[in-house]
mmCIF file of C-alpha atoms and ligand atoms in Angstrom:
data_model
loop_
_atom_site.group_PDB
_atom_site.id
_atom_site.type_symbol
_atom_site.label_atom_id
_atom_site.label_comp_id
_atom_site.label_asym_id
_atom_site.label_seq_id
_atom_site.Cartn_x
_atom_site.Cartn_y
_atom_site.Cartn_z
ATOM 1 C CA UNK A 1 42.396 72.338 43.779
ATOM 2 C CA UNK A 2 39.042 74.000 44.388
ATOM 3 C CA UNK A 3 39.955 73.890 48.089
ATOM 4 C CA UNK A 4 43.380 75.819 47.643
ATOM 5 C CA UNK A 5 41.978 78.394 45.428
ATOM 6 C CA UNK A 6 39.087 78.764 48.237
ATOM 7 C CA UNK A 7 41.246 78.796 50.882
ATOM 8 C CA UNK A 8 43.887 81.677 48.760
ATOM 9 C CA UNK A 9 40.660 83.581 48.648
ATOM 10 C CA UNK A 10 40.727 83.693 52.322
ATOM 11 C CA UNK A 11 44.143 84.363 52.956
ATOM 12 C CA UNK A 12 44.456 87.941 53.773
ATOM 13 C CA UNK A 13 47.950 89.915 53.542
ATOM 14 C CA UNK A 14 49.582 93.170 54.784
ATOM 15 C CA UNK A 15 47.469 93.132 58.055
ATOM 16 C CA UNK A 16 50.093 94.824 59.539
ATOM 17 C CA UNK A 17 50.341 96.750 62.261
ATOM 18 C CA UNK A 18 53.839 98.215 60.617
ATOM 19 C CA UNK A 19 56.349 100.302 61.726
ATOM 20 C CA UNK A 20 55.946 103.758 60.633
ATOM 21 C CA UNK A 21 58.146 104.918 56.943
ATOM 22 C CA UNK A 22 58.907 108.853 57.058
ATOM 23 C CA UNK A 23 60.461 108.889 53.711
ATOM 24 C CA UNK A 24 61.356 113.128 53.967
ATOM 25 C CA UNK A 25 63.516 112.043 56.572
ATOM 26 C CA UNK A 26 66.144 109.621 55.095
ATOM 27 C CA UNK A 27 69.750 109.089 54.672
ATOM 28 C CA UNK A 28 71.584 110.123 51.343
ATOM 29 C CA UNK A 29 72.418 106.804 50.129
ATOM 30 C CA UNK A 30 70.573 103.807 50.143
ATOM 31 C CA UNK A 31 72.956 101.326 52.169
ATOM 32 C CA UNK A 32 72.277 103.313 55.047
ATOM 33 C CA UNK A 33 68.693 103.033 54.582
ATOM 34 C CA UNK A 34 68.751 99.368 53.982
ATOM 35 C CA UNK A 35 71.015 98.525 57.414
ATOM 36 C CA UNK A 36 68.234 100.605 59.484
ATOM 37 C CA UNK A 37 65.686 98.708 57.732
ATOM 38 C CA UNK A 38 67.623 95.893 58.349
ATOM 39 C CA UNK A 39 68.164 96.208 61.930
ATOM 40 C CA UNK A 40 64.559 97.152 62.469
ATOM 41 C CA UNK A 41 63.903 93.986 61.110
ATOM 42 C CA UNK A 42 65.513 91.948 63.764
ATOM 43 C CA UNK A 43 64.261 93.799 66.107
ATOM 44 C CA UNK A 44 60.863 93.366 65.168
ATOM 45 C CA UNK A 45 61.418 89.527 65.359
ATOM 46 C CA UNK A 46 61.331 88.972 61.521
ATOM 47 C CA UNK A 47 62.572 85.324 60.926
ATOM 48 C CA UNK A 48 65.949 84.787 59.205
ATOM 49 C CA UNK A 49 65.885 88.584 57.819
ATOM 50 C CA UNK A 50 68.867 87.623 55.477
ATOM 51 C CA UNK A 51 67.174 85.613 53.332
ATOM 52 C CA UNK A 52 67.044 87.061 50.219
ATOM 53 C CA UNK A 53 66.177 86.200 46.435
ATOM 54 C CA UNK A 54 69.182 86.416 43.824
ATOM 55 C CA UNK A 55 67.468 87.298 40.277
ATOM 56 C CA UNK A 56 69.922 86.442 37.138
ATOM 57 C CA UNK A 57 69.470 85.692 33.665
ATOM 58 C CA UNK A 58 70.247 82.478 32.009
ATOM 59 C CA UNK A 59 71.921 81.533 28.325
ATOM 60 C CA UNK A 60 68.277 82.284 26.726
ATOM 61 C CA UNK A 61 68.079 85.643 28.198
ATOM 62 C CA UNK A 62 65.575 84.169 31.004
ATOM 63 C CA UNK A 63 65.127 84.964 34.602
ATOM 64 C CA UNK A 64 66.452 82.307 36.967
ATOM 65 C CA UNK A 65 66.222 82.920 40.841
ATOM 66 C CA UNK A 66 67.314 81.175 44.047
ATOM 67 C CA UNK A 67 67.149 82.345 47.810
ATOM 68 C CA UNK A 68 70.390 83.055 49.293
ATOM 69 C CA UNK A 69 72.045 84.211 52.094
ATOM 70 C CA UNK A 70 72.885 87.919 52.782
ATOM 71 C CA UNK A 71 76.557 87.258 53.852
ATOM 72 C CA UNK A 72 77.523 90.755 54.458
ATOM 73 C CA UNK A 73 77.484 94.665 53.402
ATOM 74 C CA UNK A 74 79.019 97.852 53.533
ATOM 75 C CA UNK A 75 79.085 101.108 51.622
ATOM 76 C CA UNK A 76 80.151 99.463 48.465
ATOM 77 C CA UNK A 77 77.048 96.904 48.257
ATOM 78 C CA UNK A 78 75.431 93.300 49.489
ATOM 79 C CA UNK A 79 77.619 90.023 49.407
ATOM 80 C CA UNK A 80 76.259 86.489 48.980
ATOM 81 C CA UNK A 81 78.707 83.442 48.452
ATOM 82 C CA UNK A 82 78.182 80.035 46.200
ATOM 83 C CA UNK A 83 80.066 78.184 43.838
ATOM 84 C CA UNK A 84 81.047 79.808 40.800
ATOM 85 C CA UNK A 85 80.721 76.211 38.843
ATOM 86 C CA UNK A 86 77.680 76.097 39.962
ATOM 87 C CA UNK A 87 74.404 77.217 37.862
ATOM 88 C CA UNK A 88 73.772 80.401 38.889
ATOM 89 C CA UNK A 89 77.663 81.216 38.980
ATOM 90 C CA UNK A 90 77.899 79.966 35.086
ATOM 91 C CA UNK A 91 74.962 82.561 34.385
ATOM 92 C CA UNK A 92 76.679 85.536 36.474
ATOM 93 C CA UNK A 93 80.093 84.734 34.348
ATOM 94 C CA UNK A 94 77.948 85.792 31.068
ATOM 95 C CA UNK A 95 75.780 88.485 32.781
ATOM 96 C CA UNK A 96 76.440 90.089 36.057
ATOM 97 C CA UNK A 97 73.423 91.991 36.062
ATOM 98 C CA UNK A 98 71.245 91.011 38.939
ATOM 99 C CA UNK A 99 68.665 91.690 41.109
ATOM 100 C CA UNK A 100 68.473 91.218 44.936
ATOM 101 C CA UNK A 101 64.849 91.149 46.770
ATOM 102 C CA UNK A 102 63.808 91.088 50.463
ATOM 103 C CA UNK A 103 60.563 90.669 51.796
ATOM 104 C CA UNK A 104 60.113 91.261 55.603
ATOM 105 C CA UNK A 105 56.191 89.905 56.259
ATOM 106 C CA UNK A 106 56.161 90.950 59.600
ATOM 107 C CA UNK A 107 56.811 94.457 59.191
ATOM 108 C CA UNK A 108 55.160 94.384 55.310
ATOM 109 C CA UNK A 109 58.678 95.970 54.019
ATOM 110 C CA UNK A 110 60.184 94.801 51.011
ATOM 111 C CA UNK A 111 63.807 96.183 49.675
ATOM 112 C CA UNK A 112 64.905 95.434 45.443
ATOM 113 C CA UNK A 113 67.848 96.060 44.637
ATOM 114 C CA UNK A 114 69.238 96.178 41.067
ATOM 115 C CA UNK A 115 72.690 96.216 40.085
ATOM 116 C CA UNK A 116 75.612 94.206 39.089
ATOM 117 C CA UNK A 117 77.481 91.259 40.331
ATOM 118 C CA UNK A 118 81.572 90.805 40.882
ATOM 119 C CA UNK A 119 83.699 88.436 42.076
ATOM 120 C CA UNK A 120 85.543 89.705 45.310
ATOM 121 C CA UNK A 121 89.147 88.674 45.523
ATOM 122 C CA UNK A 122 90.062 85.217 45.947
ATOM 123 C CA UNK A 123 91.536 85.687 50.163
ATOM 124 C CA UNK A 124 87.889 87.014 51.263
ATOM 125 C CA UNK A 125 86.090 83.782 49.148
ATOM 126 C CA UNK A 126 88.694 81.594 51.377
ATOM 127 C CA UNK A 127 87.505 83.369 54.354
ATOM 128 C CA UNK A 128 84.209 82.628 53.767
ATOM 129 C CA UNK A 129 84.593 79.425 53.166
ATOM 130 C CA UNK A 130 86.596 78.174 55.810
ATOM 131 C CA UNK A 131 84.063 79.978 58.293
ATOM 132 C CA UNK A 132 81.564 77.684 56.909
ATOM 133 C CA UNK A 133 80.349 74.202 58.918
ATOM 134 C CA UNK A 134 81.948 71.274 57.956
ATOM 135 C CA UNK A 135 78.495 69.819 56.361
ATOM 136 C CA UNK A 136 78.399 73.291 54.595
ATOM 137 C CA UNK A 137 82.230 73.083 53.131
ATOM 138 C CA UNK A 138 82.211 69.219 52.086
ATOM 139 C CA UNK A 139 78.918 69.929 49.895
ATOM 140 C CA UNK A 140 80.747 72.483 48.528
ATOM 141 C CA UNK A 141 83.687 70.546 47.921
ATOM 142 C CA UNK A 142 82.029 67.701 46.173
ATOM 143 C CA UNK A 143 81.799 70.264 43.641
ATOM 144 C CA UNK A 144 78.098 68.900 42.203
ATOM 145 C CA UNK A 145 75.632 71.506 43.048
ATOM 146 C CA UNK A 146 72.214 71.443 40.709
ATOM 147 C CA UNK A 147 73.406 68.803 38.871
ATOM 148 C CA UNK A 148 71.111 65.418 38.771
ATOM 149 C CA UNK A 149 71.163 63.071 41.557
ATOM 150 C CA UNK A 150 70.591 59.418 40.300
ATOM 151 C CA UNK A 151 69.985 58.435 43.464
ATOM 152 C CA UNK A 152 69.790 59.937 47.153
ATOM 153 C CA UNK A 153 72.526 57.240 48.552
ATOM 154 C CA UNK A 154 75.229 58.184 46.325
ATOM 155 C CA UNK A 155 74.908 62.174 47.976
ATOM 156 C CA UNK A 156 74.848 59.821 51.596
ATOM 157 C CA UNK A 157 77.806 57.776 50.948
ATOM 158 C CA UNK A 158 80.044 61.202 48.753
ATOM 159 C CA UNK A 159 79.168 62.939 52.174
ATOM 160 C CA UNK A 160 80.468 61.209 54.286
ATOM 161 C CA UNK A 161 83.592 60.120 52.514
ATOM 162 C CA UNK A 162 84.118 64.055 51.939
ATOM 163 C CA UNK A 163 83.281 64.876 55.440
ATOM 164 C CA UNK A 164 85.858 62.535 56.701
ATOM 165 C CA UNK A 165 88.828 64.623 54.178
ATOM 166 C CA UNK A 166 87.290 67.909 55.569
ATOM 167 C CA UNK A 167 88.059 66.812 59.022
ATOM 168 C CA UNK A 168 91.721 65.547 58.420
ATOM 169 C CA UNK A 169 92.490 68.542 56.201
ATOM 170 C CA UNK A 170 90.459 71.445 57.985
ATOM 171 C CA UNK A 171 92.349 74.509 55.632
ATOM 172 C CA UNK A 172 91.391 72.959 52.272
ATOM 173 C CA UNK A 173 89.581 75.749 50.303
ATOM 174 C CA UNK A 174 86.972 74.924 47.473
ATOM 175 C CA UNK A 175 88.852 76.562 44.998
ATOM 176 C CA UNK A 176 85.199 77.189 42.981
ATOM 177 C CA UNK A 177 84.219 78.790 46.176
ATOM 178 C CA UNK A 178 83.349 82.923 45.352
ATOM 179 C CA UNK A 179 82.023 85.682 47.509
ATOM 180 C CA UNK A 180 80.005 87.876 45.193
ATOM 181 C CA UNK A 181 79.422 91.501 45.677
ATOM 182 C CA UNK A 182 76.590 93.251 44.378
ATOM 183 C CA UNK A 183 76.845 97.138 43.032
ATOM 184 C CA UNK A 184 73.490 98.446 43.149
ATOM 185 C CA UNK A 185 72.369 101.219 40.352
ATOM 186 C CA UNK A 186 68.588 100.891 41.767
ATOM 187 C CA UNK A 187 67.478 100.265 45.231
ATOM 188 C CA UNK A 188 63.501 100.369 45.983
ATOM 189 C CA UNK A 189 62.469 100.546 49.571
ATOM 190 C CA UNK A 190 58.753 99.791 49.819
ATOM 191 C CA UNK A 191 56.365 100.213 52.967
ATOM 192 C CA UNK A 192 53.044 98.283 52.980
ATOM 193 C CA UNK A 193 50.335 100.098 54.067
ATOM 194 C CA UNK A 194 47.022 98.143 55.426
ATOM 195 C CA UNK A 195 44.779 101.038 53.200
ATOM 196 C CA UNK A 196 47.063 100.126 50.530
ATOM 197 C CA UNK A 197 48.592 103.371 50.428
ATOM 198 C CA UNK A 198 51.855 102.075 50.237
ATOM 199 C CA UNK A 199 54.886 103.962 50.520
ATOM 200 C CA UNK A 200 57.263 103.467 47.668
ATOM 201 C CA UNK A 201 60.759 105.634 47.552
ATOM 202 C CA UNK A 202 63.487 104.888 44.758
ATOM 203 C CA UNK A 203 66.821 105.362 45.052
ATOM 204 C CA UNK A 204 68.609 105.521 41.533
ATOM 205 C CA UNK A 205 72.334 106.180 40.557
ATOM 206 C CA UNK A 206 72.677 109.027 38.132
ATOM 207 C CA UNK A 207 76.171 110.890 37.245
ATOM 208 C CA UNK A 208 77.686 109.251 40.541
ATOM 209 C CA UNK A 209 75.054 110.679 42.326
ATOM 210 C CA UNK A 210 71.863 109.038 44.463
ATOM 211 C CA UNK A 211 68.619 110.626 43.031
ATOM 212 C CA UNK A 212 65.433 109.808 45.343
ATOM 213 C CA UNK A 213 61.966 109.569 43.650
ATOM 214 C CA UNK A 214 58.632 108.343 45.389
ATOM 215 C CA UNK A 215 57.157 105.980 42.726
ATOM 216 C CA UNK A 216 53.194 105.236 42.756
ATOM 217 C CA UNK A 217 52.088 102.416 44.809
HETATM 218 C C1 FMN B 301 67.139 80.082 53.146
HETATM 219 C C2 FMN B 301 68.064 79.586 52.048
HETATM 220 C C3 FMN B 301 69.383 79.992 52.040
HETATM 221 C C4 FMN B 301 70.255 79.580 51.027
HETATM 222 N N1 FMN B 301 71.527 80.067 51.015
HETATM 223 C C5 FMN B 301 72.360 79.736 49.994
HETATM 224 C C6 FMN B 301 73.639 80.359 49.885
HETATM 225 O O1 FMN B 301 74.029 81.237 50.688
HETATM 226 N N2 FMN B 301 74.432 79.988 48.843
HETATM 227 C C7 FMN B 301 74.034 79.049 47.912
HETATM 228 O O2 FMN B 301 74.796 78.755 46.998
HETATM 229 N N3 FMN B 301 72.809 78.482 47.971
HETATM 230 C C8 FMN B 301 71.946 78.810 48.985
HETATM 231 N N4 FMN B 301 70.691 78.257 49.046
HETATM 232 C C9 FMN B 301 70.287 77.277 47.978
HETATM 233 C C10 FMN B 301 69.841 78.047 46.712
HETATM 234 O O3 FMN B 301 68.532 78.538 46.870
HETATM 235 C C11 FMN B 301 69.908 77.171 45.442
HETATM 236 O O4 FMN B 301 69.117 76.017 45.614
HETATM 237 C C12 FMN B 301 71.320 76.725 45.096
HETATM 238 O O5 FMN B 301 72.263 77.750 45.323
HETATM 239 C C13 FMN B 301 71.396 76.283 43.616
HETATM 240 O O6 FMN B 301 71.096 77.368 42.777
HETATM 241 P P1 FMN B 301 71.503 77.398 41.223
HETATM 242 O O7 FMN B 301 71.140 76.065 40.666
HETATM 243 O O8 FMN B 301 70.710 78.500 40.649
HETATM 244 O O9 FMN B 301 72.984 77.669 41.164
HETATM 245 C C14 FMN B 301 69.802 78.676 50.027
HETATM 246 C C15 FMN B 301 68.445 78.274 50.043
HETATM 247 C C16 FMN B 301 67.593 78.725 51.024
HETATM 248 C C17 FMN B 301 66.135 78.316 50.978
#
């Protein structure tokens, strides 16, 4: 233990050298923003860029979060897809608001996005899911994510059976399967600075209107 905490000590973070953040000179509306950002990212070599963290809030009124997949965006908002039996689907039936955060290390950016959660219709959550592997569609079908595994063989032996049914019936949809888009009221874009001056500009709806704020670092 003494050895970790010795060794976090050590660790240093935001080195950089980062790309430069001019936020006078910025687009209207935060999507825009986030898919330069975005694209700078995998330019910049920034390993699996959509990765993201999904915030929601559980039965007790608790924070829960997972990292998932950026599966898309547009104009309207960000899209990730799971099951909606699954844990964090159950929570976003009772609360759609959520929060979405990306952290880019390599070029010390990270983007949070606040907002709310709805379920796209059901022909783009087919879509989705039939572009997915077959590994990636029979978990899905087996219908069983977060609950407990007794033991790992049964998930060996389920796969395999439902591997073999997605392979001699290639169109069948998880009907659980849901493509989520996220509306975002909020969206923080945040620069780190090696001098710790770091650059922190806030987009925020107000009257159907994008307001733009620095915010202290
Ligand atoms: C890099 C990465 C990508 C992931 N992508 C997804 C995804 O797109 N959809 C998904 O349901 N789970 C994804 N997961 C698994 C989730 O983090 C999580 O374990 C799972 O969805 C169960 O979450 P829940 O119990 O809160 O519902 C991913 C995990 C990692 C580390």
């Amino acid at each position: 233990m003494e050895d970790t905490n010795k060794l976090l000590k050590s660790l240093k973070s935001l080195e950089g050298p980062f790309p430069k953040f001019d936020p006078a000179n910025i687009p209207s509306n935060p999507n825009e923003l986030f898919q330069e950002w975005f694209h700078t990212a995998i330019k910049s070599g920034v390993h699996e860029p959509h990765s993201m963290t999904l915030s929601t809030i559980n039965r007790f009124g608790h924070p829960d979060a997972r990292v998932l997949i950026l599966k898309a965006m547009d104009e309207d908002g960000w899209y990730f897809a799971s099951g909606s039996n699954s844990v964090k689907g159950q929570q976003l039936k009772m609360n759609p608001n959520v929060s979405l955060t990306f952290y880019w290390s390599l070029i010390g950016r990270q983007v949070r996005i606040r907002g709310t959660s709805l379920r796209v219709g059901k022909e783009l959550s087919e879509k989705d899911f039939l572009e997915r592997g077959e590994v990636g569609r029979a978990i899905a079908l087996l219908g069983k994510q977060s609950k407990v595994l007794p033991d790992s063989k049964i998930l060996e032996e389920s796969l395999i059976k439902q591997i073999e049914q997605v392979k001699s019936n290639p169109d069948t949809v998880d009907p659980h399967w849901c493509l989520y888009k996220v509306t975002a009221s909020e969206v923080e874009f945040w620069q780190g600075d090696r001098e710790r001056k770091h650059i922190r500009l806030l987009y925020r709806m107000e009257n159907d209107k994008w307001i733009k704020e620095l915010l202290w670092p």
